[in-house]
PDB file of N, CA and C in Angstrom:
ATOM      1  N   MET A 465       8.224  57.201 -17.588  1.00  0.00           N
ATOM      2  CA  MET A 465       8.916  56.462 -18.640  1.00  0.00           C
ATOM      3  C   MET A 465      10.399  56.420 -18.280  1.00  0.00           C
ATOM      4  N   SER A 466      10.964  55.240 -18.334  1.00  0.00           N
ATOM      5  CA  SER A 466      12.385  55.085 -18.006  1.00  0.00           C
ATOM      6  C   SER A 466      13.247  55.580 -19.163  1.00  0.00           C
ATOM      7  N   HIS A 467      14.520  55.772 -18.885  1.00  0.00           N
ATOM      8  CA  HIS A 467      15.459  56.220 -19.910  1.00  0.00           C
ATOM      9  C   HIS A 467      15.517  55.205 -21.064  1.00  0.00           C
ATOM     10  N   ASP A 468      15.560  53.917 -20.717  1.00  0.00           N
ATOM     11  CA  ASP A 468      15.609  52.874 -21.754  1.00  0.00           C
ATOM     12  C   ASP A 468      14.349  52.865 -22.612  1.00  0.00           C
ATOM     13  N   GLU A 469      13.194  53.058 -21.981  1.00  0.00           N
ATOM     14  CA  GLU A 469      11.935  53.110 -22.734  1.00  0.00           C
ATOM     15  C   GLU A 469      11.913  54.322 -23.661  1.00  0.00           C
ATOM     16  N   LEU A 470      12.414  55.443 -23.178  1.00  0.00           N
ATOM     17  CA  LEU A 470      12.475  56.651 -24.001  1.00  0.00           C
ATOM     18  C   LEU A 470      13.411  56.443 -25.191  1.00  0.00           C
ATOM     19  N   GLU A 471      14.561  55.849 -24.952  1.00  0.00           N
ATOM     20  CA  GLU A 471      15.509  55.568 -26.036  1.00  0.00           C
ATOM     21  C   GLU A 471      14.890  54.640 -27.078  1.00  0.00           C
ATOM     22  N   GLU A 472      14.146  53.636 -26.621  1.00  0.00           N
ATOM     23  CA  GLU A 472      13.488  52.706 -27.530  1.00  0.00           C
ATOM     24  C   GLU A 472      12.428  53.425 -28.371  1.00  0.00           C
ATOM     25  N   LEU A 473      11.656  54.284 -27.730  1.00  0.00           N
ATOM     26  CA  LEU A 473      10.638  55.054 -28.439  1.00  0.00           C
ATOM     27  C   LEU A 473      11.272  55.983 -29.471  1.00  0.00           C
ATOM     28  N   LEU A 474      12.331  56.677 -29.094  1.00  0.00           N
ATOM     29  CA  LEU A 474      13.016  57.573 -30.037  1.00  0.00           C
ATOM     30  C   LEU A 474      13.617  56.795 -31.201  1.00  0.00           C
ATOM     31  N   ALA A 475      14.161  55.621 -30.927  1.00  0.00           N
ATOM     32  CA  ALA A 475      14.714  54.789 -32.001  1.00  0.00           C
ATOM     33  C   ALA A 475      13.615  54.360 -32.962  1.00  0.00           C
ATOM     34  N   GLU A 476      12.456  54.016 -32.429  1.00  0.00           N
ATOM     35  CA  GLU A 476      11.324  53.618 -33.264  1.00  0.00           C
ATOM     36  C   GLU A 476      10.855  54.789 -34.136  1.00  0.00           C
ATOM     37  N   GLN A 477      10.754  55.968 -33.550  1.00  0.00           N
ATOM     38  CA  GLN A 477      10.327  57.148 -34.307  1.00  0.00           C
ATOM     39  C   GLN A 477      11.349  57.522 -35.367  1.00  0.00           C
ATOM     40  N   THR A 478      12.625  57.419 -35.025  1.00  0.00           N
ATOM     41  CA  THR A 478      13.687  57.722 -35.979  1.00  0.00           C
ATOM     42  C   THR A 478      13.639  56.760 -37.160  1.00  0.00           C
ATOM     43  N   ALA A 479      13.456  55.472 -36.884  1.00  0.00           N
ATOM     44  CA  ALA A 479      13.373  54.476 -37.954  1.00  0.00           C
ATOM     45  C   ALA A 479      12.192  54.778 -38.879  1.00  0.00           C
ATOM     46  N   TYR A 480      11.066  55.147 -38.287  1.00  0.00           N
ATOM     47  CA  TYR A 480       9.879  55.485 -39.078  1.00  0.00           C
ATOM     48  C   TYR A 480      10.169  56.693 -39.977  1.00  0.00           C
ATOM     49  N   CYS A 481      10.761  57.738 -39.407  1.00  0.00           N
ATOM     50  CA  CYS A 481      11.071  58.951 -40.178  1.00  0.00           C
ATOM     51  C   CYS A 481      12.070  58.659 -41.294  1.00  0.00           C
ATOM     52  N   CYS A 482      13.066  57.861 -41.003  1.00  0.00           N
ATOM     53  CA  CYS A 482      14.061  57.510 -42.021  1.00  0.00           C
ATOM     54  C   CYS A 482      13.426  56.739 -43.162  1.00  0.00           C
ATOM     55  N   ALA A 483      12.542  55.823 -42.832  1.00  0.00           N
ATOM     56  CA  ALA A 483      11.882  55.015 -43.851  1.00  0.00           C
ATOM     57  C   ALA A 483      10.994  55.861 -44.755  1.00  0.00           C
ATOM     58  N   ARG A 484      10.449  56.956 -44.233  1.00  0.00           N
ATOM     59  CA  ARG A 484       9.516  57.783 -45.007  1.00  0.00           C
ATOM     60  C   ARG A 484      10.139  59.078 -45.508  1.00  0.00           C
ATOM     61  N   ALA A 485      11.433  59.269 -45.339  1.00  0.00           N
ATOM     62  CA  ALA A 485      12.088  60.531 -45.697  1.00  0.00           C
ATOM     63  C   ALA A 485      11.809  60.964 -47.131  1.00  0.00           C
ATOM     64  N   GLY A 486      11.813  60.025 -48.051  1.00  0.00           N
ATOM     65  CA  GLY A 486      11.572  60.362 -49.446  1.00  0.00           C
ATOM     66  C   GLY A 486      10.152  60.792 -49.740  1.00  0.00           C
ATOM     67  N   GLU A 487       9.226  60.536 -48.813  1.00  0.00           N
ATOM     68  CA  GLU A 487       7.812  60.877 -49.008  1.00  0.00           C
ATOM     69  C   GLU A 487       7.419  62.195 -48.355  1.00  0.00           C
ATOM     70  N   TYR A 488       8.296  62.778 -47.547  1.00  0.00           N
ATOM     71  CA  TYR A 488       7.925  63.955 -46.766  1.00  0.00           C
ATOM     72  C   TYR A 488       7.282  65.055 -47.601  1.00  0.00           C
ATOM     73  N   ASP A 489       7.939  65.424 -48.674  1.00  0.00           N
ATOM     74  CA  ASP A 489       7.449  66.558 -49.455  1.00  0.00           C
ATOM     75  C   ASP A 489       6.138  66.268 -50.170  1.00  0.00           C
ATOM     76  N   GLU A 490       5.938  65.020 -50.607  1.00  0.00           N
ATOM     77  CA  GLU A 490       4.679  64.672 -51.275  1.00  0.00           C
ATOM     78  C   GLU A 490       3.508  64.663 -50.303  1.00  0.00           C
ATOM     79  N   THR A 491       3.771  64.445 -49.034  1.00  0.00           N
ATOM     80  CA  THR A 491       2.706  64.368 -48.044  1.00  0.00           C
ATOM     81  C   THR A 491       2.712  65.575 -47.112  1.00  0.00           C
ATOM     82  N   SER A 492       3.260  66.678 -47.592  1.00  0.00           N
ATOM     83  CA  SER A 492       3.330  67.894 -46.787  1.00  0.00           C
ATOM     84  C   SER A 492       1.943  68.308 -46.321  1.00  0.00           C
ATOM     85  N   ALA A 493       1.896  68.811 -45.121  1.00  0.00           N
ATOM     86  CA  ALA A 493       0.618  69.246 -44.548  1.00  0.00           C
ATOM     87  C   ALA A 493       0.136  70.565 -45.147  1.00  0.00           C
ATOM     88  N   PHE A 494       0.969  71.229 -45.918  1.00  0.00           N
ATOM     89  CA  PHE A 494       0.614  72.538 -46.451  1.00  0.00           C
ATOM     90  C   PHE A 494       0.057  72.436 -47.860  1.00  0.00           C
ATOM     91  N   GLU A 495      -1.169  72.877 -48.044  1.00  0.00           N
ATOM     92  CA  GLU A 495      -1.689  72.977 -49.399  1.00  0.00           C
ATOM     93  C   GLU A 495      -1.113  74.250 -50.007  1.00  0.00           C
ATOM     94  N   ALA A 496      -1.239  74.403 -51.310  1.00  0.00           N
ATOM     95  CA  ALA A 496      -0.558  75.483 -52.031  1.00  0.00           C
ATOM     96  C   ALA A 496      -0.872  76.868 -51.463  1.00  0.00           C
ATOM     97  N   GLY A 497      -2.128  77.141 -51.130  1.00  0.00           N
ATOM     98  CA  GLY A 497      -2.501  78.452 -50.603  1.00  0.00           C
ATOM     99  C   GLY A 497      -1.845  78.757 -49.265  1.00  0.00           C
ATOM    100  N   ALA A 498      -1.818  77.767 -48.390  1.00  0.00           N
ATOM    101  CA  ALA A 498      -1.197  77.951 -47.075  1.00  0.00           C
ATOM    102  C   ALA A 498       0.304  78.150 -47.222  1.00  0.00           C
ATOM    103  N   ARG A 499       0.920  77.402 -48.127  1.00  0.00           N
ATOM    104  CA  ARG A 499       2.365  77.561 -48.355  1.00  0.00           C
ATOM    105  C   ARG A 499       2.670  78.962 -48.871  1.00  0.00           C
ATOM    106  N   THR A 500       1.844  79.458 -49.781  1.00  0.00           N
ATOM    107  CA  THR A 500       2.032  80.808 -50.322  1.00  0.00           C
ATOM    108  C   THR A 500       1.963  81.841 -49.200  1.00  0.00           C
ATOM    109  N   GLU A 501       1.007  81.674 -48.295  1.00  0.00           N
ATOM    110  CA  GLU A 501       0.889  82.588 -47.154  1.00  0.00           C
ATOM    111  C   GLU A 501       2.111  82.521 -46.249  1.00  0.00           C
ATOM    112  N   LEU A 502       2.591  81.314 -46.013  1.00  0.00           N
ATOM    113  CA  LEU A 502       3.771  81.159 -45.159  1.00  0.00           C
ATOM    114  C   LEU A 502       5.014  81.767 -45.800  1.00  0.00           C
ATOM    115  N   ILE A 503       5.171  81.599 -47.102  1.00  0.00           N
ATOM    116  CA  ILE A 503       6.306  82.202 -47.810  1.00  0.00           C
ATOM    117  C   ILE A 503       6.220  83.725 -47.724  1.00  0.00           C
ATOM    118  N   ALA A 504       5.027  84.281 -47.891  1.00  0.00           N
ATOM    119  CA  ALA A 504       4.842  85.737 -47.785  1.00  0.00           C
ATOM    120  C   ALA A 504       5.187  86.231 -46.379  1.00  0.00           C
ATOM    121  N   ALA A 505       4.775  85.477 -45.366  1.00  0.00           N
ATOM    122  CA  ALA A 505       5.098  85.848 -43.986  1.00  0.00           C
ATOM    123  C   ALA A 505       6.604  85.777 -43.746  1.00  0.00           C
ATOM    124  N   LEU A 506       7.252  84.763 -44.298  1.00  0.00           N
ATOM    125  CA  LEU A 506       8.702  84.639 -44.169  1.00  0.00           C
ATOM    126  C   LEU A 506       9.406  85.799 -44.858  1.00  0.00           C
ATOM    127  N   GLU A 507       8.928  86.169 -46.043  1.00  0.00           N
ATOM    128  CA  GLU A 507       9.516  87.307 -46.765  1.00  0.00           C
ATOM    129  C   GLU A 507       9.340  88.603 -45.984  1.00  0.00           C
ATOM    130  N   ALA A 508       8.183  88.787 -45.358  1.00  0.00           N
ATOM    131  CA  ALA A 508       7.935  89.997 -44.556  1.00  0.00           C
ATOM    132  C   ALA A 508       8.818  90.018 -43.315  1.00  0.00           C
ATOM    133  N   PHE A 509       8.989  88.872 -42.691  1.00  0.00           N
ATOM    134  CA  PHE A 509       9.828  88.777 -41.496  1.00  0.00           C
ATOM    135  C   PHE A 509      11.303  88.881 -41.857  1.00  0.00           C
ATOM    136  N   ALA A 510      11.689  88.285 -42.970  1.00  0.00           N
ATOM    137  CA  ALA A 510      13.048  88.311 -43.505  1.00  0.00           C
ATOM    138  C   ALA A 510      14.125  88.112 -42.427  1.00  0.00           C
ATOM    139  N   PRO A 511      14.197  86.913 -41.874  1.00  0.00           N
ATOM    140  CA  PRO A 511      15.191  86.677 -40.820  1.00  0.00           C
ATOM    141  C   PRO A 511      16.610  86.906 -41.324  1.00  0.00           C
ATOM    142  N   ARG A 512      17.398  87.601 -40.539  1.00  0.00           N
ATOM    143  CA  ARG A 512      18.784  87.915 -40.909  1.00  0.00           C
ATOM    144  C   ARG A 512      19.718  87.365 -39.863  1.00  0.00           C
ATOM    145  N   GLY A 513      20.981  87.281 -40.224  1.00  0.00           N
ATOM    146  CA  GLY A 513      21.982  86.832 -39.276  1.00  0.00           C
ATOM    147  C   GLY A 513      21.955  85.330 -39.105  1.00  0.00           C
ATOM    148  N   ARG A 514      22.136  84.906 -37.870  1.00  0.00           N
ATOM    149  CA  ARG A 514      22.175  83.476 -37.555  1.00  0.00           C
ATOM    150  C   ARG A 514      20.768  82.969 -37.299  1.00  0.00           C
ATOM    151  N   VAL A 515      20.388  81.906 -38.007  1.00  0.00           N
ATOM    152  CA  VAL A 515      19.053  81.331 -37.889  1.00  0.00           C
ATOM    153  C   VAL A 515      19.180  79.870 -37.481  1.00  0.00           C
ATOM    154  N   LEU A 516      18.366  79.463 -36.514  1.00  0.00           N
ATOM    155  CA  LEU A 516      18.304  78.078 -36.071  1.00  0.00           C
ATOM    156  C   LEU A 516      16.995  77.492 -36.562  1.00  0.00           C
ATOM    157  N   GLU A 517      17.079  76.445 -37.365  1.00  0.00           N
ATOM    158  CA  GLU A 517      15.883  75.762 -37.858  1.00  0.00           C
ATOM    159  C   GLU A 517      15.721  74.465 -37.079  1.00  0.00           C
ATOM    160  N   LEU A 518      14.620  74.353 -36.371  1.00  0.00           N
ATOM    161  CA  LEU A 518      14.324  73.159 -35.590  1.00  0.00           C
ATOM    162  C   LEU A 518      13.409  72.224 -36.374  1.00  0.00           C
ATOM    163  N   ALA A 519      13.557  70.939 -36.154  1.00  0.00           N
ATOM    164  CA  ALA A 519      12.731  69.919 -36.824  1.00  0.00           C
ATOM    165  C   ALA A 519      12.791  70.107 -38.336  1.00  0.00           C
ATOM    166  N   CYS A 520      13.996  70.140 -38.880  1.00  0.00           N
ATOM    167  CA  CYS A 520      14.226  70.527 -40.269  1.00  0.00           C
ATOM    168  C   CYS A 520      13.863  69.470 -41.306  1.00  0.00           C
ATOM    169  N   GLY A 521      13.740  68.226 -40.898  1.00  0.00           N
ATOM    170  CA  GLY A 521      13.325  67.192 -41.845  1.00  0.00           C
ATOM    171  C   GLY A 521      14.174  67.150 -43.093  1.00  0.00           C
ATOM    172  N   THR A 522      13.548  67.193 -44.267  1.00  0.00           N
ATOM    173  CA  THR A 522      14.267  67.108 -45.542  1.00  0.00           C
ATOM    174  C   THR A 522      14.680  68.471 -46.073  1.00  0.00           C
ATOM    175  N   GLY A 523      14.408  69.516 -45.340  1.00  0.00           N
ATOM    176  CA  GLY A 523      14.852  70.840 -45.751  1.00  0.00           C
ATOM    177  C   GLY A 523      13.860  71.620 -46.589  1.00  0.00           C
ATOM    178  N   GLU A 524      12.600  71.260 -46.512  1.00  0.00           N
ATOM    179  CA  GLU A 524      11.565  71.980 -47.272  1.00  0.00           C
ATOM    180  C   GLU A 524      11.615  73.474 -46.977  1.00  0.00           C
ATOM    181  N   TRP A 525      11.843  73.829 -45.719  1.00  0.00           N
ATOM    182  CA  TRP A 525      11.920  75.240 -45.347  1.00  0.00           C
ATOM    183  C   TRP A 525      13.350  75.748 -45.305  1.00  0.00           C
ATOM    184  N   THR A 526      14.313  74.841 -45.268  1.00  0.00           N
ATOM    185  CA  THR A 526      15.722  75.236 -45.277  1.00  0.00           C
ATOM    186  C   THR A 526      16.036  76.028 -46.534  1.00  0.00           C
ATOM    187  N   VAL A 527      15.508  75.577 -47.679  1.00  0.00           N
ATOM    188  CA  VAL A 527      15.786  76.260 -48.946  1.00  0.00           C
ATOM    189  C   VAL A 527      15.216  77.672 -48.956  1.00  0.00           C
ATOM    190  N   GLU A 528      14.199  77.928 -48.152  1.00  0.00           N
ATOM    191  CA  GLU A 528      13.646  79.280 -48.044  1.00  0.00           C
ATOM    192  C   GLU A 528      14.459  80.109 -47.043  1.00  0.00           C
ATOM    193  N   LEU A 529      14.792  79.513 -45.906  1.00  0.00           N
ATOM    194  CA  LEU A 529      15.532  80.236 -44.868  1.00  0.00           C
ATOM    195  C   LEU A 529      16.931  80.636 -45.312  1.00  0.00           C
ATOM    196  N   VAL A 530      17.566  79.791 -46.117  1.00  0.00           N
ATOM    197  CA  VAL A 530      18.939  80.052 -46.534  1.00  0.00           C
ATOM    198  C   VAL A 530      19.029  81.321 -47.404  1.00  0.00           C
ATOM    199  N   LYS A 531      17.920  81.748 -47.953  1.00  0.00           N
ATOM    200  CA  LYS A 531      17.895  82.977 -48.756  1.00  0.00           C
ATOM    201  C   LYS A 531      18.140  84.214 -47.895  1.00  0.00           C
ATOM    202  N   TYR A 532      17.897  84.112 -46.597  1.00  0.00           N
ATOM    203  CA  TYR A 532      17.975  85.262 -45.700  1.00  0.00           C
ATOM    204  C   TYR A 532      19.134  85.188 -44.712  1.00  0.00           C
ATOM    205  N   ALA A 533      19.393  84.034 -44.212  1.00  0.00           N
ATOM    206  CA  ALA A 533      20.341  83.874 -43.108  1.00  0.00           C
ATOM    207  C   ALA A 533      21.786  83.968 -43.577  1.00  0.00           C
ATOM    208  N   SER A 534      22.619  84.606 -42.758  1.00  0.00           N
ATOM    209  CA  SER A 534      24.047  84.588 -43.045  1.00  0.00           C
ATOM    210  C   SER A 534      24.658  83.282 -42.542  1.00  0.00           C
ATOM    211  N   GLN A 535      24.004  82.683 -41.549  1.00  0.00           N
ATOM    212  CA  GLN A 535      24.403  81.376 -41.034  1.00  0.00           C
ATOM    213  C   GLN A 535      23.134  80.627 -40.653  1.00  0.00           C
ATOM    214  N   LEU A 536      22.998  79.410 -41.157  1.00  0.00           N
ATOM    215  CA  LEU A 536      21.816  78.608 -40.878  1.00  0.00           C
ATOM    216  C   LEU A 536      22.244  77.299 -40.236  1.00  0.00           C
ATOM    217  N   THR A 537      21.720  77.049 -39.052  1.00  0.00           N
ATOM    218  CA  THR A 537      21.985  75.802 -38.349  1.00  0.00           C
ATOM    219  C   THR A 537      20.710  74.985 -38.341  1.00  0.00           C
ATOM    220  N   ARG A 538      20.811  73.761 -38.847  1.00  0.00           N
ATOM    221  CA  ARG A 538      19.663  72.863 -38.914  1.00  0.00           C
ATOM    222  C   ARG A 538      19.759  71.870 -37.766  1.00  0.00           C
ATOM    223  N   LEU A 539      18.662  71.679 -37.082  1.00  0.00           N
ATOM    224  CA  LEU A 539      18.641  70.725 -35.987  1.00  0.00           C
ATOM    225  C   LEU A 539      17.384  69.884 -36.097  1.00  0.00           C
ATOM    226  N   GLY A 540      17.579  68.603 -36.300  1.00  0.00           N
ATOM    227  CA  GLY A 540      16.463  67.672 -36.357  1.00  0.00           C
ATOM    228  C   GLY A 540      16.566  66.718 -35.186  1.00  0.00           C
ATOM    229  N   CYS A 541      15.533  65.986 -34.968  1.00  0.00           N
ATOM    230  CA  CYS A 541      15.562  64.966 -33.923  1.00  0.00           C
ATOM    231  C   CYS A 541      16.354  63.784 -34.456  1.00  0.00           C
ATOM    232  N   ARG A 542      17.584  63.684 -34.033  1.00  0.00           N
ATOM    233  CA  ARG A 542      18.466  62.602 -34.493  1.00  0.00           C
ATOM    234  C   ARG A 542      18.510  62.563 -36.012  1.00  0.00           C
ATOM    235  N   ASP A 543      18.910  63.678 -36.588  1.00  0.00           N
ATOM    236  CA  ASP A 543      18.952  63.828 -38.038  1.00  0.00           C
ATOM    237  C   ASP A 543      19.550  62.595 -38.711  1.00  0.00           C
ATOM    238  N   SER A 544      18.885  62.124 -39.718  1.00  0.00           N
ATOM    239  CA  SER A 544      19.335  60.916 -40.397  1.00  0.00           C
ATOM    240  C   SER A 544      20.059  61.254 -41.687  1.00  0.00           C
ATOM    241  N   ASN A 545      20.922  60.378 -42.100  1.00  0.00           N
ATOM    242  CA  ASN A 545      21.626  60.560 -43.365  1.00  0.00           C
ATOM    243  C   ASN A 545      20.659  60.556 -44.537  1.00  0.00           C
ATOM    244  N   ARG A 546      19.593  59.780 -44.437  1.00  0.00           N
ATOM    245  CA  ARG A 546      18.633  59.709 -45.543  1.00  0.00           C
ATOM    246  C   ARG A 546      17.909  61.042 -45.723  1.00  0.00           C
ATOM    247  N   ARG A 547      17.479  61.655 -44.631  1.00  0.00           N
ATOM    248  CA  ARG A 547      16.813  62.960 -44.740  1.00  0.00           C
ATOM    249  C   ARG A 547      17.791  64.008 -45.254  1.00  0.00           C
ATOM    250  N   LEU A 548      19.039  63.920 -44.803  1.00  0.00           N
ATOM    251  CA  LEU A 548      20.052  64.858 -45.272  1.00  0.00           C
ATOM    252  C   LEU A 548      20.302  64.671 -46.759  1.00  0.00           C
ATOM    253  N   ALA A 549      20.270  63.449 -47.228  1.00  0.00           N
ATOM    254  CA  ALA A 549      20.463  63.183 -48.654  1.00  0.00           C
ATOM    255  C   ALA A 549      19.359  63.820 -49.479  1.00  0.00           C
ATOM    256  N   VAL A 550      18.128  63.791 -48.979  1.00  0.00           N
ATOM    257  CA  VAL A 550      17.021  64.437 -49.685  1.00  0.00           C
ATOM    258  C   VAL A 550      17.277  65.935 -49.756  1.00  0.00           C
ATOM    259  N   LEU A 551      17.716  66.525 -48.652  1.00  0.00           N
ATOM    260  CA  LEU A 551      18.021  67.955 -48.637  1.00  0.00           C
ATOM    261  C   LEU A 551      19.120  68.285 -49.628  1.00  0.00           C
ATOM    262  N   LEU A 552      20.191  67.527 -49.624  1.00  0.00           N
ATOM    263  CA  LEU A 552      21.325  67.820 -50.496  1.00  0.00           C
ATOM    264  C   LEU A 552      20.966  67.661 -51.970  1.00  0.00           C
ATOM    265  N   GLY A 553      19.907  66.928 -52.256  1.00  0.00           N
ATOM    266  CA  GLY A 553      19.459  66.783 -53.624  1.00  0.00           C
ATOM    267  C   GLY A 553      18.694  67.982 -54.151  1.00  0.00           C
ATOM    268  N   ARG A 554      18.387  68.918 -53.272  1.00  0.00           N
ATOM    269  CA  ARG A 554      17.644  70.113 -53.681  1.00  0.00           C
ATOM    270  C   ARG A 554      18.586  71.075 -54.405  1.00  0.00           C
ATOM    271  N   ARG A 555      18.250  71.417 -55.617  1.00  0.00           N
ATOM    272  CA  ARG A 555      19.108  72.273 -56.451  1.00  0.00           C
ATOM    273  C   ARG A 555      19.163  73.719 -55.981  1.00  0.00           C
ATOM    274  N   GLN A 556      18.143  74.185 -55.258  1.00  0.00           N
ATOM    275  CA  GLN A 556      18.113  75.582 -54.827  1.00  0.00           C
ATOM    276  C   GLN A 556      19.254  75.930 -53.882  1.00  0.00           C
ATOM    277  N   LEU A 557      19.829  74.941 -53.213  1.00  0.00           N
ATOM    278  CA  LEU A 557      20.894  75.209 -52.253  1.00  0.00           C
ATOM    279  C   LEU A 557      22.243  75.397 -52.917  1.00  0.00           C
ATOM    280  N   VAL A 558      22.375  75.014 -54.155  1.00  0.00           N
ATOM    281  CA  VAL A 558      23.668  75.075 -54.826  1.00  0.00           C
ATOM    282  C   VAL A 558      23.942  76.483 -55.284  1.00  0.00           C
TER     283      VAL A 558
END
C-alpha cells in the first residue's frame, strides 16, 4: 500500500468515526456484566502515576482511568473534535 493510499484509507476511517462519535456509547461492545468485570479488574489494578490511554474514542474509559492517574494522556487515531466534544460533555470529569 502506498503512502497516498494509506492516507486516503485513514481519512476514510476518520470520517466514519467522526460521523458516528455520538453513537459510540450506545453501541458499546460491552454488555453490563462484562463492563462490571472490567471495572473490577481496573479497581484491582488501580493504575497510578502517568497513564497512557490508547484508542480513547469518546472517553468511555477515560472517566474511569482519571480516578487513578495523576496524569492521563489520551491518544486516539487522529482524534477528532467531535469525539473530544462527547468526552468533554461527561460530567464525571468535572
